[in-house]
Coordinates of C-alpha atoms and ligand atoms in Angstrom, one line a residue:
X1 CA -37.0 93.8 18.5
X2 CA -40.5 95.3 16.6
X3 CA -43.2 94.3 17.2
X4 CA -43.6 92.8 13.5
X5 CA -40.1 90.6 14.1
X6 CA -41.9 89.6 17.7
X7 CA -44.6 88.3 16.0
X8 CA -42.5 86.5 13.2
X9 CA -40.1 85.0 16.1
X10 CA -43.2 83.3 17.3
X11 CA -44.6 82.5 14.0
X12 CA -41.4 80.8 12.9
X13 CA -40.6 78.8 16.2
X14 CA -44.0 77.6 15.6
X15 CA -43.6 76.3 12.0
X16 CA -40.3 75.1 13.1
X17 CA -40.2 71.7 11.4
X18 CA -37.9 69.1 10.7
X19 CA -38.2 66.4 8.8
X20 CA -36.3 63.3 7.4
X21 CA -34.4 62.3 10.7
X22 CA -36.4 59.1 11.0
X23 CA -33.8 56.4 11.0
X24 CA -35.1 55.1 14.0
X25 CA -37.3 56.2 16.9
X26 CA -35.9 52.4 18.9
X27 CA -34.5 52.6 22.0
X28 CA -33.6 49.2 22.1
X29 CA -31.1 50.7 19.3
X30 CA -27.4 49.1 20.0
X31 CA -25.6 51.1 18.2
X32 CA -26.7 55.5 18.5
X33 CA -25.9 55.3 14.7
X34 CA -28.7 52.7 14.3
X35 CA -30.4 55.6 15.1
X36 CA -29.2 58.7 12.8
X37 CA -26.9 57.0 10.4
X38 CA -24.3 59.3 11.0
X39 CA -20.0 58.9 11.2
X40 CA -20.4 55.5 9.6
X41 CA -16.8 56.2 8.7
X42 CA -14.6 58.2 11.2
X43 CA -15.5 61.8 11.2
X44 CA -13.1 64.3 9.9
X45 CA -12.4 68.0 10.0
X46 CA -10.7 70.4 12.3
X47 CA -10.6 71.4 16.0
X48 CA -8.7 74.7 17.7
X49 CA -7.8 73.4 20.8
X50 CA -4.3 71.7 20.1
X51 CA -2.6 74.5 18.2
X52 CA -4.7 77.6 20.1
X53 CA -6.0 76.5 23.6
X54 CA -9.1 79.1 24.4
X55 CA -6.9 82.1 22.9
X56 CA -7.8 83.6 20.3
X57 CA -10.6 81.0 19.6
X58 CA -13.2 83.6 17.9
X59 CA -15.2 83.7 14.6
X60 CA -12.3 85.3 12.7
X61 CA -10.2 82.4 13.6
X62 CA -13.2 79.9 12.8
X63 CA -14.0 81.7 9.3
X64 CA -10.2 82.0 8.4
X65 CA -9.9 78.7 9.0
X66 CA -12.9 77.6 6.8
X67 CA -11.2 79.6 4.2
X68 CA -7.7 77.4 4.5
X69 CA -9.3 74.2 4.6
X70 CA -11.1 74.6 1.3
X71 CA -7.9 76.5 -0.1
X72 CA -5.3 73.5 1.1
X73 CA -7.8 71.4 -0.5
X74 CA -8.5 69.5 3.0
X75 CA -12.7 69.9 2.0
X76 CA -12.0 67.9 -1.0
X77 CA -10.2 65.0 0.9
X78 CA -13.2 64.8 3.3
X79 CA -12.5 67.0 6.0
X80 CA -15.9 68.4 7.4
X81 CA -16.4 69.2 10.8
X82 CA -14.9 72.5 11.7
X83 CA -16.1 74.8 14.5
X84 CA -15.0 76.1 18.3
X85 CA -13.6 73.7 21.0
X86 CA -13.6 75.3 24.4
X87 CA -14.0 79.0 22.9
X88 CA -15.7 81.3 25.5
X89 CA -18.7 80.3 22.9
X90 CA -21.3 81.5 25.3
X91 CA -23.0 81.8 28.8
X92 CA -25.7 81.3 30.5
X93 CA -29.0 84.2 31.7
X94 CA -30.2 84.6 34.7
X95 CA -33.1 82.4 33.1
X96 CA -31.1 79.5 32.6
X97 CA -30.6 80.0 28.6
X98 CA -27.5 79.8 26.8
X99 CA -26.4 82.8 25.3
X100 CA -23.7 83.5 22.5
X101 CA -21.3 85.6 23.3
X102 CA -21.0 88.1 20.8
X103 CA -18.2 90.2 21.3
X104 CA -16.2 86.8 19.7
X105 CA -18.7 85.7 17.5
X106 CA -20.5 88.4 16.1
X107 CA -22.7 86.6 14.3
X108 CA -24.4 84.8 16.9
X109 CA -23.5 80.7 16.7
X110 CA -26.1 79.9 15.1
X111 CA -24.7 82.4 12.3
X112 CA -21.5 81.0 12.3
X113 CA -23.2 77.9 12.0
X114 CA -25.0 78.9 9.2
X115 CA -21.6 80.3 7.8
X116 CA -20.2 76.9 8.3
X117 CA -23.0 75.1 6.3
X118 CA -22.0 77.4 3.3
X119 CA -19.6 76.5 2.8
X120 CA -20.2 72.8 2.4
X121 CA -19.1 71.8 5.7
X122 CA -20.6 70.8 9.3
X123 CA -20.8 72.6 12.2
X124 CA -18.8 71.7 15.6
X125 CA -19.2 73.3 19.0
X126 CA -18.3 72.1 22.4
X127 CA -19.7 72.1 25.8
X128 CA -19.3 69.8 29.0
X129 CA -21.0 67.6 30.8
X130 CA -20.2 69.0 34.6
X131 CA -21.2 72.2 36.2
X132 CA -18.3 74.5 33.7
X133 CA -16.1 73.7 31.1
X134 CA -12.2 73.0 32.1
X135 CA -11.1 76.5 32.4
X136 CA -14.7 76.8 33.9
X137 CA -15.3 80.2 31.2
X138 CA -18.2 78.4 30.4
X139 CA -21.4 76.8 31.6
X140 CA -21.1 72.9 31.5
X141 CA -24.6 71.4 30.8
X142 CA -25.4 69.4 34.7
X143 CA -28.6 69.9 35.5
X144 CA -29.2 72.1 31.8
X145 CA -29.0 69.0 29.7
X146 CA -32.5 69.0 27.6
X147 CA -32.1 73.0 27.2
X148 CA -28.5 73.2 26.6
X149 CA -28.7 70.0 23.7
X150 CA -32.0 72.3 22.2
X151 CA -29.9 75.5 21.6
X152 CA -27.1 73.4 20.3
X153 CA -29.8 72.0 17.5
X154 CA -31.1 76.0 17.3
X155 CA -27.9 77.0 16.6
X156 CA -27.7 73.8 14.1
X157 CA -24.6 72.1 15.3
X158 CA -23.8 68.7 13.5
X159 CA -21.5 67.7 16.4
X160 CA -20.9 67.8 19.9
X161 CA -17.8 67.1 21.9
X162 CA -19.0 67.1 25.4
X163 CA -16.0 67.0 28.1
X164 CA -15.4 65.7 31.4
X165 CA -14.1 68.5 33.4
X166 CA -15.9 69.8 37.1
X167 CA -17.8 66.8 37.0
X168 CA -17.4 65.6 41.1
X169 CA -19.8 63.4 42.2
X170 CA -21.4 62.6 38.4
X171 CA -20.3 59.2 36.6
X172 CA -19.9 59.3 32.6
X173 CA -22.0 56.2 32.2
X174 CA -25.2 58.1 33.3
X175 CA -24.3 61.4 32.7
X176 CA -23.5 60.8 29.0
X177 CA -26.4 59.0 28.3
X178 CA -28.5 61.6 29.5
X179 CA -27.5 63.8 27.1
X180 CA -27.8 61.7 24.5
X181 CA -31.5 61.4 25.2
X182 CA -31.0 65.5 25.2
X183 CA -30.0 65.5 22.0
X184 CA -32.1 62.8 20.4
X185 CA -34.7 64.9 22.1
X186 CA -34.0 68.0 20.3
X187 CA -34.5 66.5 17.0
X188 CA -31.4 67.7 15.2
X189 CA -28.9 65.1 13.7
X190 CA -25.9 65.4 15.8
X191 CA -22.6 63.3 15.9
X192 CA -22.0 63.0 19.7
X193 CA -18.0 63.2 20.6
X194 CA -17.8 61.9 24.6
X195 CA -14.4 63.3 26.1
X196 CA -13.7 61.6 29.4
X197 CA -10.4 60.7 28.6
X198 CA -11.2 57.0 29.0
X199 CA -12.8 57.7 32.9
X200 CA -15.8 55.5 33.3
X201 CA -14.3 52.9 29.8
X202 CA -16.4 54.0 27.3
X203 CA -15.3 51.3 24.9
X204 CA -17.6 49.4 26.8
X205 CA -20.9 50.7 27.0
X206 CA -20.9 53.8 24.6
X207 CA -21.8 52.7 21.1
X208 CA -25.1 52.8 22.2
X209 CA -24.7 56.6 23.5
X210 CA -22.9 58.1 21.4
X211 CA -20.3 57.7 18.2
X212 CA -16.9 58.4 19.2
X213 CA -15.1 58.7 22.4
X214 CA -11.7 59.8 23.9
X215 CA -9.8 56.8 25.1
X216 CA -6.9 58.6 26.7
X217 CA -5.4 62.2 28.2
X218 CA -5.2 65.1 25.9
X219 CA -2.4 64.5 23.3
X220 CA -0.8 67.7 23.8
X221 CA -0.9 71.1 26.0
X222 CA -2.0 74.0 23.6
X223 CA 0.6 74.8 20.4
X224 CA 3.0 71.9 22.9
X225 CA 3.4 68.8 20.6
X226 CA 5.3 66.1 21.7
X227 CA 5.9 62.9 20.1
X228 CA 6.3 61.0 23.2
X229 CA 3.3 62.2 24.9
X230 CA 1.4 60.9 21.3
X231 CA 3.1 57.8 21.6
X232 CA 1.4 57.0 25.2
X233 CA -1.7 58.1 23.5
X234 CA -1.1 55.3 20.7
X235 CA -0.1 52.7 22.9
X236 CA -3.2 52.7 25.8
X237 CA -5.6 53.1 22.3
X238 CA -4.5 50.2 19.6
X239 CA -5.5 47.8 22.4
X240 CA -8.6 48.9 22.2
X241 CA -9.1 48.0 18.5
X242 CA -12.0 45.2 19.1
X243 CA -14.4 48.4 20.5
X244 CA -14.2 50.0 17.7
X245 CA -16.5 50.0 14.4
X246 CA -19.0 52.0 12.2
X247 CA -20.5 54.5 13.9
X248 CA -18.4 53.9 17.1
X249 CA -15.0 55.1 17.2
X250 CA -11.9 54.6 19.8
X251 CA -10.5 58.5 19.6
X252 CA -6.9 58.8 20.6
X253 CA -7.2 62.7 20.6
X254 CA -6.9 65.6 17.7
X255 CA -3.9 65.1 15.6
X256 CA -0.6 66.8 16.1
X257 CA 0.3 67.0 12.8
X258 CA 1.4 70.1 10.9
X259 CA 2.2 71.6 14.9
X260 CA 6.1 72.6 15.8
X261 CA 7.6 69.9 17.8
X262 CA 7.1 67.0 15.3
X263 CA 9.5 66.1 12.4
X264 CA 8.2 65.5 8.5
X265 CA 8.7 61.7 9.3
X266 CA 6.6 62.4 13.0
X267 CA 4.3 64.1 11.1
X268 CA 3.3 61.2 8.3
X269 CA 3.9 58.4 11.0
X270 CA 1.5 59.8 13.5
X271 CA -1.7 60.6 10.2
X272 CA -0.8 56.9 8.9
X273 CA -1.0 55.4 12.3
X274 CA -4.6 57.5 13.1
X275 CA -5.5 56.0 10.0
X276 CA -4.7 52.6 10.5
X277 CA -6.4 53.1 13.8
X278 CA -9.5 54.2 12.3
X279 CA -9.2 57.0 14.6
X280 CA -11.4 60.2 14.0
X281 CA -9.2 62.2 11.6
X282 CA -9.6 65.6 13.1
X283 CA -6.7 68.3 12.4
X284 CA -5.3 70.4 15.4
X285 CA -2.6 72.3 13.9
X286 CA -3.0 76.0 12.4
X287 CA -4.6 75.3 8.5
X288 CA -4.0 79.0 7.8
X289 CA -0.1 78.8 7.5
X290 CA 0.9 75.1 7.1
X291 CA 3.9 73.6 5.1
X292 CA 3.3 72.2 1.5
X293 CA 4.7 68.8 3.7
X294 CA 1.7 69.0 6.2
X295 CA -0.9 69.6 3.2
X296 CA 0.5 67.0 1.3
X297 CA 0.2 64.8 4.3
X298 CA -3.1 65.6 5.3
X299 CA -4.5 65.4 2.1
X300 CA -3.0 62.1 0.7
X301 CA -6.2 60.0 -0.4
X302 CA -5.2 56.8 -0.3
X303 CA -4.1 57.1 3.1
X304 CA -7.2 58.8 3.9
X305 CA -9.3 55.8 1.8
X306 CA -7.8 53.2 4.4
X307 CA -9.3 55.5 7.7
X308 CA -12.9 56.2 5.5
X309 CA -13.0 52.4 4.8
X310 CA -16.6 50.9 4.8
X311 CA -16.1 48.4 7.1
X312 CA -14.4 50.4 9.7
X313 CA -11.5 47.7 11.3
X314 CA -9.2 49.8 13.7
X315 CA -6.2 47.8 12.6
X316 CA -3.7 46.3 15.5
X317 CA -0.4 45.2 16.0
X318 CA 0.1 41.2 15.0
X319 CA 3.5 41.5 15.5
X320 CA 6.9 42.8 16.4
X321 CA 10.3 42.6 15.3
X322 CA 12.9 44.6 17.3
X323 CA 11.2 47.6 17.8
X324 CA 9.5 47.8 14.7
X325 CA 5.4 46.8 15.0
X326 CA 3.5 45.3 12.2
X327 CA -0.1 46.7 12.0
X328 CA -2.5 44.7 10.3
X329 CA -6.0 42.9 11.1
X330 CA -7.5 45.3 8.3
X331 CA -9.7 44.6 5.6
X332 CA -10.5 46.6 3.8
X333 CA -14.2 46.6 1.3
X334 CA -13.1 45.7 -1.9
X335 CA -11.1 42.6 -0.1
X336 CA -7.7 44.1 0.3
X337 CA -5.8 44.6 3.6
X338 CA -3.9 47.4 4.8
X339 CA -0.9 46.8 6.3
X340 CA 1.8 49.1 8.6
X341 CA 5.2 49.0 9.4
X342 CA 5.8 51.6 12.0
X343 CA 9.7 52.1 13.5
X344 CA 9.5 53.5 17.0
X345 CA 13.2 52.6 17.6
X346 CA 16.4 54.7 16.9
X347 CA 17.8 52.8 14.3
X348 CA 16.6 51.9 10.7
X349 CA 14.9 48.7 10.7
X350 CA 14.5 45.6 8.0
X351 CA 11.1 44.1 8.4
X352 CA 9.6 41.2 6.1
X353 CA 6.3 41.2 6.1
X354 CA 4.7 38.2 4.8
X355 CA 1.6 37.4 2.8
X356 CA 0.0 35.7 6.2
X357 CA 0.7 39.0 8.1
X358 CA -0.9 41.2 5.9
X359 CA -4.3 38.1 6.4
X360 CA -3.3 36.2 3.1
X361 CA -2.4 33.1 2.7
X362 CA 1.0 32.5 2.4
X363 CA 1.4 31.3 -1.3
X364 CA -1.0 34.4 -2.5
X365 CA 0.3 36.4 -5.1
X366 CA -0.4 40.0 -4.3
X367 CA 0.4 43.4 -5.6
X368 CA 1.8 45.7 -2.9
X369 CA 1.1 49.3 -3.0
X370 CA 3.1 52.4 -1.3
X371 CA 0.4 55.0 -0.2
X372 CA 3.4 57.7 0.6
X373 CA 5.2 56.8 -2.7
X374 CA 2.2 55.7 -4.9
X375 CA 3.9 52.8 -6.3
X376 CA 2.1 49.2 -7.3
X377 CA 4.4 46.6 -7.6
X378 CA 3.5 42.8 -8.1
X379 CA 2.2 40.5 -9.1
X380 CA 4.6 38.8 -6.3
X381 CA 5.3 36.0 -4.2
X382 CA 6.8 35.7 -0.7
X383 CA 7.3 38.4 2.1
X384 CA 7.7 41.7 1.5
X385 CA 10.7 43.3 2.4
X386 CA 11.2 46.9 4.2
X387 CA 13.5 49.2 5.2
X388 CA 12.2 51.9 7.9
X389 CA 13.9 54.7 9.4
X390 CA 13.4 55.7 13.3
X391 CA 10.1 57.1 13.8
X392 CA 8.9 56.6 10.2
X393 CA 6.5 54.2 8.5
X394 CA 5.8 51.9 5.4
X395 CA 1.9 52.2 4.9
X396 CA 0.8 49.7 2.5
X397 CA -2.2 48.0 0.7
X398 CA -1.8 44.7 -0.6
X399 CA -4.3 43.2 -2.8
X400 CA -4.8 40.0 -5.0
X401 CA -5.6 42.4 -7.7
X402 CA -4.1 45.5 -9.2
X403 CA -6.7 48.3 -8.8
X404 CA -6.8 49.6 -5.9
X405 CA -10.6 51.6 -5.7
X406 CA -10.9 54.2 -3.1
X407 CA -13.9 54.3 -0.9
X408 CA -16.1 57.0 -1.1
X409 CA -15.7 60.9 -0.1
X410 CA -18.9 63.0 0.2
X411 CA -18.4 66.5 -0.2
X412 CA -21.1 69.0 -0.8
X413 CA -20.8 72.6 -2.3
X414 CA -23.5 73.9 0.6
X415 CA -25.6 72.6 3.3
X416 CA -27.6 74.7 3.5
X417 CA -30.6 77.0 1.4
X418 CA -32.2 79.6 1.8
X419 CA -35.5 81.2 -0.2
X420 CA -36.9 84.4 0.3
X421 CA -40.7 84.7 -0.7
X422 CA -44.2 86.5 -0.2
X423 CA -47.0 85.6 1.4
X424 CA -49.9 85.0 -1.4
X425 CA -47.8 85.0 -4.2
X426 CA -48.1 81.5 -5.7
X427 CA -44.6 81.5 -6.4
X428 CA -42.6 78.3 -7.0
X429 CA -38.4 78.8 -6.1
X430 CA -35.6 76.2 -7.0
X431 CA -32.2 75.9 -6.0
X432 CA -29.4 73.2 -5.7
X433 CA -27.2 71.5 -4.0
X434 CA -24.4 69.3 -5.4
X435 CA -22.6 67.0 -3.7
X436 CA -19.6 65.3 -5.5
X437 CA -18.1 61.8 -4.3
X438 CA -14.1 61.9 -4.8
X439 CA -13.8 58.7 -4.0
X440 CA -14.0 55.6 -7.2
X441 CA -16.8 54.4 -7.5
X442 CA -20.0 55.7 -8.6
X443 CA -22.7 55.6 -6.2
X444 CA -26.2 54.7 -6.8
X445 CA -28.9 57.7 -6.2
X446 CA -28.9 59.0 -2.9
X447 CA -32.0 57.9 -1.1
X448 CA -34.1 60.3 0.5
X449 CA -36.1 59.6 3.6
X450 CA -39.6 60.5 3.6
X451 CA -41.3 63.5 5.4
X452 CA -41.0 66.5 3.8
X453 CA -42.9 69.2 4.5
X454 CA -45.7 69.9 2.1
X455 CA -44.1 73.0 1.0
X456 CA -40.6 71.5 -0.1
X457 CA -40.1 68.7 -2.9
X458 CA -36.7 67.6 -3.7
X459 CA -35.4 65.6 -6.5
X460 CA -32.1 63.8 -6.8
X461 CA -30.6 63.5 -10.5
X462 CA -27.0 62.1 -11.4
X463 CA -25.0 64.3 -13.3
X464 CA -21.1 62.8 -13.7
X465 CA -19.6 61.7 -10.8
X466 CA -22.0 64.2 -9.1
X467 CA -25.5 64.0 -8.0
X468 CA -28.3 67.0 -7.7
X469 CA -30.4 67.7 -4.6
X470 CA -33.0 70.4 -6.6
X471 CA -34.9 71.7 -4.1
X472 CA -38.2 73.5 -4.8
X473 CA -40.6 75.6 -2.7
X474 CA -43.7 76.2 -3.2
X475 CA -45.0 78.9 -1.2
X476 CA -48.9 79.1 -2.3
X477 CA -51.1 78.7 0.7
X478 CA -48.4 79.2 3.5
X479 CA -48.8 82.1 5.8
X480 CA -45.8 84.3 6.9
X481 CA -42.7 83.4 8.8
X482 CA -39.8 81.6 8.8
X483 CA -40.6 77.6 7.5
X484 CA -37.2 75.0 8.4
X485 CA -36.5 71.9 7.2
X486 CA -33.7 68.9 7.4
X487 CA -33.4 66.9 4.2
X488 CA -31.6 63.7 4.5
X489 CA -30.4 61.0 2.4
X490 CA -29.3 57.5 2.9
X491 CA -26.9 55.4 0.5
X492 CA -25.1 52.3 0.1
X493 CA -21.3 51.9 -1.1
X494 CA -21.3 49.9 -4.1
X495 CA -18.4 47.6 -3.8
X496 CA -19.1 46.5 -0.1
X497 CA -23.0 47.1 -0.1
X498 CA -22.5 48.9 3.5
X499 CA -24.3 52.1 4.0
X500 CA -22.5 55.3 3.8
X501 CA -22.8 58.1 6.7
X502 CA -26.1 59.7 5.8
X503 CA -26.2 62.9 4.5
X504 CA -28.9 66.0 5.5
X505 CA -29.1 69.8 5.4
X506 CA -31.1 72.8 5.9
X507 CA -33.6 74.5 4.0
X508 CA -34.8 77.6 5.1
X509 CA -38.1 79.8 3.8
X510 CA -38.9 82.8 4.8
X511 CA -42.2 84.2 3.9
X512 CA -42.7 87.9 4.1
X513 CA -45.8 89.7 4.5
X514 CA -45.5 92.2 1.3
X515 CA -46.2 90.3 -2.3
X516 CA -43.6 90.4 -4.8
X517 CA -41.1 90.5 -2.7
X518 CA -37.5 89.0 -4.0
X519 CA -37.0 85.6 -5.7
X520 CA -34.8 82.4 -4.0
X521 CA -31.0 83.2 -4.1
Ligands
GLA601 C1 -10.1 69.0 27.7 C2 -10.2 68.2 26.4 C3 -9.4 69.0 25.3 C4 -10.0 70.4 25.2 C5 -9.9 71.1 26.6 C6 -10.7 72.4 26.6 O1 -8.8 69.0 28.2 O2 -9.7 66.9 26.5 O3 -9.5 68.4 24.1 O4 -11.3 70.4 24.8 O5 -10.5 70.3 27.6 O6 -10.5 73.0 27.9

């Protein structure tokens, strides 16, 4: 390092500044999204652990997967958080620092992170919360927790899955929460994934730690689906459907779809039934070569609408009939219920559902519509009748009326900025980020929370079905060095009036020393 980057190092860790995050400084908080606002709905994105174990985790694999989930069109559905699960991400100096490990990420984490942002999505990494990870390739956090939860924020993750492994002689109920005050500590908004496999019942006690949690053993052994191990991981987590809410999510483990070892029919049954479960929806299968089937599975909106619902009921099983199970118990915000007919048994199965199943009363005349074929019919009286092959579902939305809205989808074109600028030189940069809601409705202006740094204003302005975050710099007055900021949002969903996950990202200004230097790109 020169001397002149030395200096600018310091300058900039100095400056560092973030802003916006200011939700809530209460500890009393009950909920950890009281605090941040984040995974009101349950997150989605995409994890390598299920299809890859630790080999070859790397950046290729993370950036050539970036590249497929925008190409299948999974960004556009609303999957976000992408990034390394146990990866052989980094180590630790002889100082007690984490360090990346470059020879798999050569850009540092923090510039795969930054990578990441680019792209309009949010950054995942992983760590644990014992002395090593599982394989124990890498440093778990005991003992490191306020350092190791600061270099996550430096490196700018948006989410943490912290696991259980070489933990003898900690218990999750302190050890989690400890790094929860780690992370609020660091300052960075952070979606906090606990993975104790349901040791220590986080159901019970975790909202206020952190916003999802593992209820159960891994689903699979890496690139091993099996349906009956997912069907043990279904059964121990519906019961569990009370626990769960926005901002704290019951998480049955990645999904198996798209992975060899699972039918077409497994495939849809196990994404509708994480959806009915309000489970997180996070991908575990290979994105960069799956089957027009798995895309068109993964990607179907309206069975994605029922998991991002507003009000965040993990549906449950009212009833059975044979073998078949009739999930219901879920409302959904614009007043219509989601209902599921799920055939675990070998033969086909006839199932009525009624009106009072699906939480209507029993004279109601409803429309009924298919989210795998897409069809609306009704208005009708009476049960509904359904045939349903072994292993395979009827996922349905009934509703008193015939449109059935879809709840929103945030999806941004970056998260991130960056301006380049010179000291002295009065100059005054803008550039913008757009960020589209596929679901119906139109929102109202996102909201954003005060705090900005003096050199940063933003405004937000509507344009279509999209709204503009125009972010302007001015640089007059500031010395050099690297200047960072968070800019967050808040919003409400229209139909239901419930806030929405809130939304942030980073800008970055760097001030050089020499005038006329180049403009924002
Ligand atoms: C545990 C977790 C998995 C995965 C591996 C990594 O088994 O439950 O999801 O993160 O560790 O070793």
């Amino acid at each position: 390092m020169t001397k002149l980057a030395r200096i600018v190092t310091a300058v900039s860790m100095g400056l560092l500044l973030l802003v916006g995050f200011g939700r809530g400084e209460d500890p009393t908080a009950k909920l950890r999204s009281d605090r941040d606002g984040l995974a009101l709905t349950p997150p989605m994105g995409w994890y390598p652990w299920n299809e890859f174990g630790q080999e070859p985790q790397n950046e290729k694999l993370i950036k050539e997967t970036v590249e497929a989930l925008v190409r299948s069109g999974m960004k556009e559905a609303g999957y976000t958080y992408i990034g390394p699960d146990e990866g052989i991400c980094f180590s630790r100096d002889a100082s007690g620092k984490l360090t990346p490990n470059l020879a798999r990420y050569p850009s540092g984490l923090r510039g795969l992170g930054d990578y990441v942002h680019q792209q309009g999505l949010k950054y995942a990494l992983y760590t644990d919360a014992g002395t090593h990870t599982c394989s124990k390739a890498m440093p778990g956090t005991k003992g490191h927790e306020f350092e190791d939860m600061k270099a996550f924020a430096e490196w700018r993750a948006d989410y943490v899955k912290v696991d259980w492994c070489n933990t003898t002689g900690q218990t999750p109920q302190t050890a989690y929460p400890k790094l929860r005050d780690a992370q609020l500590a660091a300052g960075r908004p952070i979606v906090f994934s606990l993975c104790s496999w349901g040791q220590g019942q986080p159901w019970k006690w975790a909202a206020s730690v952190g916003h999802l949690w593992r209820t159960t053993e891994d689903i699979c052994g890496p690139g091993k689906a099996s349906w009956t191990a997912a069907m043990k991981n279904l059964e121990a987590n519906q019961k569990l459907s009370a626990s769960a809410g926005p901002g704290h999510w019951n998480d049955p483990d990645m999904m198996i779809t798209g992975m060899s070892g699972l039918s077409e029919v497994q495939n849809r049954s196990l994404f509708s039934l994480w959806c009915m479960m309000a489970s997180p929806l996070i991908a575990g299968n290979d994105l960069r070569s799956m089957t027009e089937s798995t895309i068109k599975i993964l990607t179907n909106r309206e069975a994605i609408g029922i998991n991002q619902d507003p009000l965040g009921i993990q549906a449950r099983i009212v009833r059975k009939d044979g073998a078949a199970e009739i999930w219901a118990g879920k409302r959904l915000f614009d007043g219509s219920q989601a209902v599921l007919v799920f055939n675990p048994g070998e033969a086909p199965a006839q199932v009525q559902v009624t009106p009072g199943d699906a939480g209507f009363e029993e004279s109601a005349s409803l429309y009924v519509r298919d989210l795998w074929t897409q069809q609306t019919s009704g208005p009708r009286a009476g049960s509904i009748r359904v045939t349903v092959a072994p292993n395979d579902v009827a996922l349905l939305r009934i509703s008193k009326t015939s449109s059935f809205p879809l709840p929103p989808i945030t999806v941004a074109d970056s998260y991130r900025v960056v301006f380049h600028a010179s000291v002295n030189s009065a100059q005054k940069l803008t550039q913008a980020i757009t960020v589209k809601n596929n679901g119906s409705s139109e929102l109202p202006l996102w909201a954003l929370s005060p705090g900005l740094p003096s050199w940063l204003s933003v405004t937000v302005t509507p344009s279509g079905r999209a709204q503009t975050f125009s972010n302007k710099v001015s640089v007059a007055g500031l010395g050099r060095g690297h200047y960072h900021a968070v800019v967050k949002a808040d919003n409400r969903e229209p139909i239901s009036g419930l806030p929405m996950s809130a939304l942030y990202y980073d800008v970055d200004l760097d001030v050089s020393g020499a005038a006329g230097g180049p403009a924002g790109n």
